[in-house]
Amino acid sequence: MSLTVLNHPLAEHLMAGLRNKDTAPEHFRHCARRITTLLAIEATREMKVAQCSVETPLETMKGKDFAQGLSVVPVLRAGLAMLEPIVELFPDVSVGYIGLERNHATAVAHSYYVKLPKLAGRYTLCVDPMLATGGSASQAISMLKAGNPAAIVMVSVVAAPDGVARLERDHPDVPIIIAALDRGLNDKKYILPGLGDFGDRLYGTI
Ligand code: PRP
Ligand code: URA
């Protein structure tokens, strides 16, 4: 299993905006979009490319272009915040959706919606901003694996060590790309110091 934590001043700046309890939903969404762009660039680093011929205005040269398709699957609801910037970067991406919601008492997620494109042979990003216990991400990745993608990368904004350990145990073949690795979880399984409930802050439903 590989864990990559973005290490960049812009990522730190955007994380400070996301974590601040006084950040309003509009600015929260703005920071989420921008940090997703940084995460998506890192998460697609291992996509396969192939040589192609490019004619510049002066001569012909060997360039490189994508050699495999890309899919992205946000975990609803919070993962939706990460979809648009990925579609901006990769307009040909195919998109699926997995709806998972944690039970507030048990923190165990149940699935309420699944709509996936063909994933076979595709480089697939599973995007969910919060990796807390890792239960939601583990379930989502199992669903994606059933579609036989060429690779799956888990992309989150903040992770707790518990979530990372859970994925390491359940899906050691799936690399994780995050912007911050936090200290731990509270008794309600929220990430500490974290940023609160991402979905509620995104949609103003607190
Ligand atoms: C949040 C988050 C993840 C999950 C992480 O979703 O977006 O999906 O919790 O927690 P876990 O790692 O312990 O499973 P939530 O269930 O709050 O639903 P929402 O996105 O609809 O708000
Ligand atoms: N989901 C969230 O939105 N925040 C957390 O801290 C944990 C799960």
mmCIF file of C-alpha atoms and ligand atoms in Angstrom:
data_model
loop_
_atom_site.group_PDB
_atom_site.id
_atom_site.type_symbol
_atom_site.label_atom_id
_atom_site.label_comp_id
_atom_site.label_asym_id
_atom_site.label_seq_id
_atom_site.Cartn_x
_atom_site.Cartn_y
_atom_site.Cartn_z
ATOM 1 C CA MET A 1 0.000 0.000 0.000
ATOM 2 C CA SER A 2 1.275 3.459 -0.721
ATOM 3 C CA LEU A 3 0.190 6.646 1.001
ATOM 4 C CA THR A 4 0.990 10.016 -0.550
ATOM 5 C CA VAL A 5 0.359 13.215 1.391
ATOM 6 C CA LEU A 6 0.454 16.396 -0.714
ATOM 7 C CA ASN A 7 3.308 18.505 0.474
ATOM 8 C CA HIS A 8 2.785 21.924 -1.059
ATOM 9 C CA PRO A 9 2.228 25.446 0.299
ATOM 10 C CA LEU A 10 -0.940 25.852 -1.788
ATOM 11 C CA ALA A 11 -2.367 22.629 -0.314
ATOM 12 C CA GLU A 12 -1.595 23.907 3.225
ATOM 13 C CA HIS A 13 -3.273 27.236 2.438
ATOM 14 C CA LEU A 14 -6.396 25.524 1.101
ATOM 15 C CA MET A 15 -6.494 23.103 4.055
ATOM 16 C CA ALA A 16 -6.467 26.057 6.462
ATOM 17 C CA GLY A 17 -9.515 27.445 4.625
ATOM 18 C CA LEU A 18 -11.341 24.103 4.757
ATOM 19 C CA ARG A 19 -10.567 23.545 8.442
ATOM 20 C CA ASN A 20 -11.589 27.010 9.653
ATOM 21 C CA LYS A 21 -15.001 26.699 11.321
ATOM 22 C CA ASP A 22 -15.945 30.204 10.121
ATOM 23 C CA THR A 23 -15.449 29.412 6.441
ATOM 24 C CA ALA A 24 -18.783 29.871 4.660
ATOM 25 C CA PRO A 25 -20.078 27.185 2.240
ATOM 26 C CA GLU A 26 -19.178 29.208 -0.875
ATOM 27 C CA HIS A 27 -15.523 29.572 0.132
ATOM 28 C CA PHE A 28 -15.486 25.987 1.445
ATOM 29 C CA ARG A 29 -16.564 24.746 -2.008
ATOM 30 C CA HIS A 30 -13.938 26.986 -3.637
ATOM 31 C CA CYS A 31 -11.153 25.500 -1.461
ATOM 32 C CA ALA A 32 -12.470 21.971 -2.051
ATOM 33 C CA ARG A 33 -12.377 22.451 -5.831
ATOM 34 C CA ARG A 34 -8.842 23.795 -5.812
ATOM 35 C CA ILE A 35 -7.399 21.167 -3.491
ATOM 36 C CA THR A 36 -9.052 18.465 -5.604
ATOM 37 C CA THR A 37 -7.182 19.758 -8.637
ATOM 38 C CA LEU A 38 -3.878 19.277 -6.802
ATOM 39 C CA LEU A 39 -4.944 15.823 -5.597
ATOM 40 C CA ALA A 40 -6.134 14.743 -9.052
ATOM 41 C CA ILE A 41 -2.831 15.686 -10.668
ATOM 42 C CA GLU A 42 -0.990 13.552 -8.119
ATOM 43 C CA ALA A 43 -3.516 10.712 -8.331
ATOM 44 C CA THR A 44 -3.183 10.338 -12.114
ATOM 45 C CA ARG A 45 0.614 10.318 -12.155
ATOM 46 C CA GLU A 46 0.694 6.553 -12.871
ATOM 47 C CA MET A 47 -1.815 6.590 -15.746
ATOM 48 C CA LYS A 48 -0.411 4.774 -18.752
ATOM 49 C CA VAL A 49 0.744 6.893 -21.686
ATOM 50 C CA ALA A 50 1.859 5.891 -25.178
ATOM 51 C CA GLN A 51 4.001 7.554 -27.784
ATOM 52 C CA CYS A 52 2.233 9.583 -30.446
ATOM 53 C CA SER A 53 3.352 11.770 -33.293
ATOM 54 C CA VAL A 54 2.839 15.523 -32.979
ATOM 55 C CA GLU A 55 3.371 18.063 -35.735
ATOM 56 C CA THR A 56 4.539 21.334 -34.280
ATOM 57 C CA PRO A 57 4.549 24.368 -36.600
ATOM 58 C CA LEU A 58 8.250 23.565 -37.217
ATOM 59 C CA GLU A 59 8.670 19.771 -37.327
ATOM 60 C CA THR A 60 7.289 16.400 -36.369
ATOM 61 C CA MET A 61 8.155 15.059 -32.935
ATOM 62 C CA LYS A 62 7.326 12.134 -30.691
ATOM 63 C CA GLY A 63 4.899 13.147 -27.961
ATOM 64 C CA LYS A 64 2.895 11.180 -25.436
ATOM 65 C CA ASP A 65 -0.825 10.788 -24.892
ATOM 66 C CA PHE A 66 -3.129 8.780 -22.658
ATOM 67 C CA ALA A 67 -3.046 5.033 -23.317
ATOM 68 C CA GLN A 68 -5.931 4.080 -21.025
ATOM 69 C CA GLY A 69 -9.313 5.463 -20.145
ATOM 70 C CA LEU A 70 -10.010 7.258 -16.890
ATOM 71 C CA SER A 71 -13.033 6.840 -14.631
ATOM 72 C CA VAL A 72 -13.966 8.748 -11.513
ATOM 73 C CA VAL A 73 -16.457 7.633 -8.902
ATOM 74 C CA PRO A 74 -17.400 10.110 -6.173
ATOM 75 C CA VAL A 75 -18.880 8.724 -2.976
ATOM 76 C CA LEU A 76 -22.075 10.731 -2.364
ATOM 77 C CA ARG A 77 -22.706 13.146 -0.988
ATOM 78 C CA ALA A 78 -19.431 14.803 -0.007
ATOM 79 C CA GLY A 79 -17.469 13.271 -2.902
ATOM 80 C CA LEU A 80 -19.529 15.345 -5.350
ATOM 81 C CA ALA A 81 -17.405 18.353 -4.352
ATOM 82 C CA MET A 82 -14.450 16.618 -5.987
ATOM 83 C CA LEU A 83 -16.090 15.686 -9.287
ATOM 84 C CA GLU A 84 -16.208 18.933 -11.234
ATOM 85 C CA PRO A 85 -12.477 19.797 -10.988
ATOM 86 C CA ILE A 86 -11.602 16.303 -12.225
ATOM 87 C CA VAL A 87 -13.985 16.623 -15.175
ATOM 88 C CA GLU A 88 -12.355 19.999 -15.927
ATOM 89 C CA LEU A 89 -8.895 18.397 -16.024
ATOM 90 C CA PHE A 90 -9.991 15.250 -17.879
ATOM 91 C CA PRO A 91 -13.054 16.057 -20.024
ATOM 92 C CA ASP A 92 -13.259 12.482 -21.401
ATOM 93 C CA VAL A 93 -13.472 10.886 -17.947
ATOM 94 C CA SER A 94 -16.374 8.480 -17.411
ATOM 95 C CA VAL A 95 -18.285 9.068 -14.193
ATOM 96 C CA GLY A 96 -20.040 6.740 -11.765
ATOM 97 C CA TYR A 97 -21.678 7.327 -8.407
ATOM 98 C CA ILE A 98 -21.789 5.419 -5.144
ATOM 99 C CA GLY A 99 -24.148 6.650 -2.423
ATOM 100 C CA LEU A 100 -23.023 5.734 1.084
ATOM 101 C CA GLU A 101 -24.157 7.210 4.369
ATOM 102 C CA ARG A 102 -22.760 6.542 7.813
ATOM 103 C CA ASN A 103 -25.205 5.677 10.540
ATOM 104 C CA HIS A 104 -24.736 8.424 13.160
ATOM 105 C CA ALA A 105 -24.845 5.945 16.067
ATOM 106 C CA THR A 106 -22.592 3.216 14.676
ATOM 107 C CA ALA A 107 -20.530 5.109 12.042
ATOM 108 C CA VAL A 108 -21.112 2.124 9.748
ATOM 109 C CA ALA A 109 -22.013 3.157 6.193
ATOM 110 C CA HIS A 110 -24.901 1.728 4.221
ATOM 111 C CA SER A 111 -25.232 1.928 0.459
ATOM 112 C CA TYR A 112 -28.295 3.681 -0.978
ATOM 113 C CA TYR A 113 -27.303 4.218 -4.638
ATOM 114 C CA VAL A 114 -24.846 2.686 -7.091
ATOM 115 C CA LYS A 115 -24.493 3.636 -10.753
ATOM 116 C CA LEU A 116 -21.182 2.685 -12.334
ATOM 117 C CA PRO A 117 -19.878 2.958 -15.888
ATOM 118 C CA LYS A 118 -17.840 0.136 -17.458
ATOM 119 C CA LEU A 119 -14.618 0.104 -15.452
ATOM 120 C CA ALA A 120 -12.809 -2.825 -17.086
ATOM 121 C CA GLY A 121 -9.300 -1.788 -18.079
ATOM 122 C CA ARG A 122 -9.762 1.787 -16.894
ATOM 123 C CA TYR A 123 -7.693 3.791 -14.430
ATOM 124 C CA THR A 124 -10.239 4.559 -11.749
ATOM 125 C CA LEU A 125 -10.315 7.252 -9.086
ATOM 126 C CA CYS A 126 -12.521 6.731 -6.031
ATOM 127 C CA VAL A 127 -13.055 10.176 -4.526
ATOM 128 C CA ASP A 128 -14.349 10.920 -1.041
ATOM 129 C CA PRO A 129 -12.964 13.855 0.936
ATOM 130 C CA MET A 130 -13.042 12.146 4.368
ATOM 131 C CA LEU A 131 -11.303 8.856 5.167
ATOM 132 C CA ALA A 132 -12.269 8.420 8.829
ATOM 133 C CA THR A 133 -12.760 4.767 9.893
ATOM 134 C CA GLY A 134 -12.234 3.784 6.252
ATOM 135 C CA GLY A 135 -15.478 1.780 6.238
ATOM 136 C CA SER A 136 -17.095 3.815 3.439
ATOM 137 C CA ALA A 137 -13.981 3.806 1.251
ATOM 138 C CA SER A 138 -13.438 0.085 1.765
ATOM 139 C CA GLN A 139 -17.026 -0.674 0.694
ATOM 140 C CA ALA A 140 -16.773 1.652 -2.302
ATOM 141 C CA ILE A 141 -13.492 0.115 -3.456
ATOM 142 C CA SER A 142 -14.956 -3.411 -3.197
ATOM 143 C CA MET A 143 -17.803 -2.296 -5.490
ATOM 144 C CA LEU A 144 -15.322 -0.818 -7.953
ATOM 145 C CA LYS A 145 -13.159 -3.946 -7.954
ATOM 146 C CA ALA A 146 -16.172 -5.968 -9.141
ATOM 147 C CA GLY A 147 -15.919 -3.970 -12.383
ATOM 148 C CA ASN A 148 -12.316 -5.099 -12.969
ATOM 149 C CA PRO A 149 -10.603 -1.719 -13.482
ATOM 150 C CA ALA A 150 -6.901 -1.646 -14.441
ATOM 151 C CA ALA A 151 -6.106 0.331 -11.284
ATOM 152 C CA ILE A 152 -7.936 2.048 -8.449
ATOM 153 C CA VAL A 153 -6.605 5.068 -6.584
ATOM 154 C CA MET A 154 -8.313 6.365 -3.433
ATOM 155 C CA VAL A 155 -8.358 10.166 -3.349
ATOM 156 C CA SER A 156 -9.315 11.973 -0.126
ATOM 157 C CA VAL A 157 -8.751 15.394 1.376
ATOM 158 C CA VAL A 158 -8.228 14.368 5.021
ATOM 159 C CA ALA A 159 -7.482 10.929 6.454
ATOM 160 C CA ALA A 160 -7.255 9.522 9.953
ATOM 161 C CA PRO A 161 -4.654 6.839 10.677
ATOM 162 C CA ASP A 162 -7.537 4.375 11.314
ATOM 163 C CA GLY A 163 -8.879 4.881 7.783
ATOM 164 C CA VAL A 164 -5.468 4.426 6.231
ATOM 165 C CA ALA A 165 -4.918 1.242 8.283
ATOM 166 C CA ARG A 166 -8.349 -0.108 7.262
ATOM 167 C CA LEU A 167 -7.576 0.325 3.570
ATOM 168 C CA GLU A 168 -4.114 -1.097 4.051
ATOM 169 C CA ARG A 169 -5.782 -4.208 5.525
ATOM 170 C CA ASP A 170 -8.737 -4.521 3.093
ATOM 171 C CA HIS A 171 -7.198 -3.185 -0.131
ATOM 172 C CA PRO A 172 -3.390 -3.185 0.067
ATOM 173 C CA ASP A 173 -3.217 -2.830 -3.729
ATOM 174 C CA VAL A 174 -4.952 0.589 -3.713
ATOM 175 C CA PRO A 175 -2.737 3.656 -3.336
ATOM 176 C CA ILE A 176 -4.110 6.532 -1.253
ATOM 177 C CA ILE A 177 -3.576 10.198 -2.121
ATOM 178 C CA ILE A 178 -4.524 12.770 0.533
ATOM 179 C CA ALA A 179 -3.869 16.386 1.426
ATOM 180 C CA ALA A 180 -3.564 15.827 5.196
ATOM 181 C CA LEU A 181 -3.052 12.940 7.613
ATOM 182 C CA ASP A 182 -4.699 13.911 10.899
ATOM 183 C CA ARG A 183 -4.239 12.740 14.479
ATOM 184 C CA GLY A 184 -7.171 10.396 15.076
ATOM 185 C CA LEU A 185 -10.927 10.034 15.583
ATOM 186 C CA ASN A 186 -13.266 11.220 18.339
ATOM 187 C CA ASP A 187 -15.850 8.944 19.982
ATOM 188 C CA LYS A 188 -18.325 9.726 17.161
ATOM 189 C CA LYS A 189 -15.676 8.718 14.607
ATOM 190 C CA TYR A 190 -15.089 12.253 13.360
ATOM 191 C CA ILE A 191 -11.542 13.118 12.316
ATOM 192 C CA LEU A 192 -9.432 15.181 14.758
ATOM 193 C CA PRO A 193 -8.542 17.955 14.265
ATOM 194 C CA GLY A 194 -10.325 17.465 10.938
ATOM 195 C CA LEU A 195 -12.762 19.946 9.470
ATOM 196 C CA GLY A 196 -16.112 18.705 10.779
ATOM 197 C CA ASP A 197 -18.767 17.127 8.598
ATOM 198 C CA PHE A 198 -17.636 17.780 5.034
ATOM 199 C CA GLY A 199 -21.053 17.159 3.456
ATOM 200 C CA ASP A 200 -22.813 19.475 5.907
ATOM 201 C CA ARG A 201 -20.254 22.242 5.412
ATOM 202 C CA LEU A 202 -20.363 21.849 1.636
ATOM 203 C CA TYR A 203 -24.129 22.057 1.411
ATOM 204 C CA GLY A 204 -24.845 24.280 4.417
ATOM 205 C CA THR A 205 -26.893 21.571 6.135
ATOM 206 C CA ILE A 206 -25.375 21.923 9.601
HETATM 207 C C1 PRP B 1 -18.696 10.961 5.214
HETATM 208 C C2 PRP B 1 -17.587 11.033 4.191
HETATM 209 C C3 PRP B 1 -17.293 9.584 3.933
HETATM 210 C C4 PRP B 1 -17.512 8.959 5.283
HETATM 211 C C5 PRP B 1 -16.184 8.725 5.930
HETATM 212 O O1 PRP B 1 -19.918 10.702 4.609
HETATM 213 O O2 PRP B 1 -17.920 11.748 3.049
HETATM 214 O O3 PRP B 1 -18.128 9.012 2.955
HETATM 215 O O4 PRP B 1 -18.271 9.888 6.060
HETATM 216 O O5 PRP B 1 -16.335 8.029 7.106
HETATM 217 P P1 PRP B 1 -15.768 6.558 7.312
HETATM 218 O O6 PRP B 1 -14.374 6.535 6.776
HETATM 219 O O7 PRP B 1 -15.819 6.370 8.792
HETATM 220 O O8 PRP B 1 -16.669 5.601 6.587
HETATM 221 P P2 PRP B 1 -21.314 10.710 5.408
HETATM 222 O O9 PRP B 1 -21.675 9.319 5.803
HETATM 223 O O10 PRP B 1 -21.265 11.722 6.499
HETATM 224 O O11 PRP B 1 -22.350 11.106 4.284
HETATM 225 P P3 PRP B 1 -22.509 12.470 3.421
HETATM 226 O O12 PRP B 1 -21.330 12.556 2.502
HETATM 227 O O13 PRP B 1 -23.778 12.211 2.700
HETATM 228 O O14 PRP B 1 -22.587 13.648 4.357
HETATM 229 N N1 URA B 2 -17.191 12.360 7.745
HETATM 230 C C1 URA B 2 -17.001 13.680 7.793
HETATM 231 O O1 URA B 2 -17.609 14.436 7.031
HETATM 232 N N2 URA B 2 -16.118 14.171 8.689
HETATM 233 C C2 URA B 2 -15.431 13.389 9.525
HETATM 234 O O2 URA B 2 -14.628 13.896 10.325
HETATM 235 C C3 URA B 2 -15.656 11.995 9.457
HETATM 236 C C4 URA B 2 -16.532 11.508 8.553
#
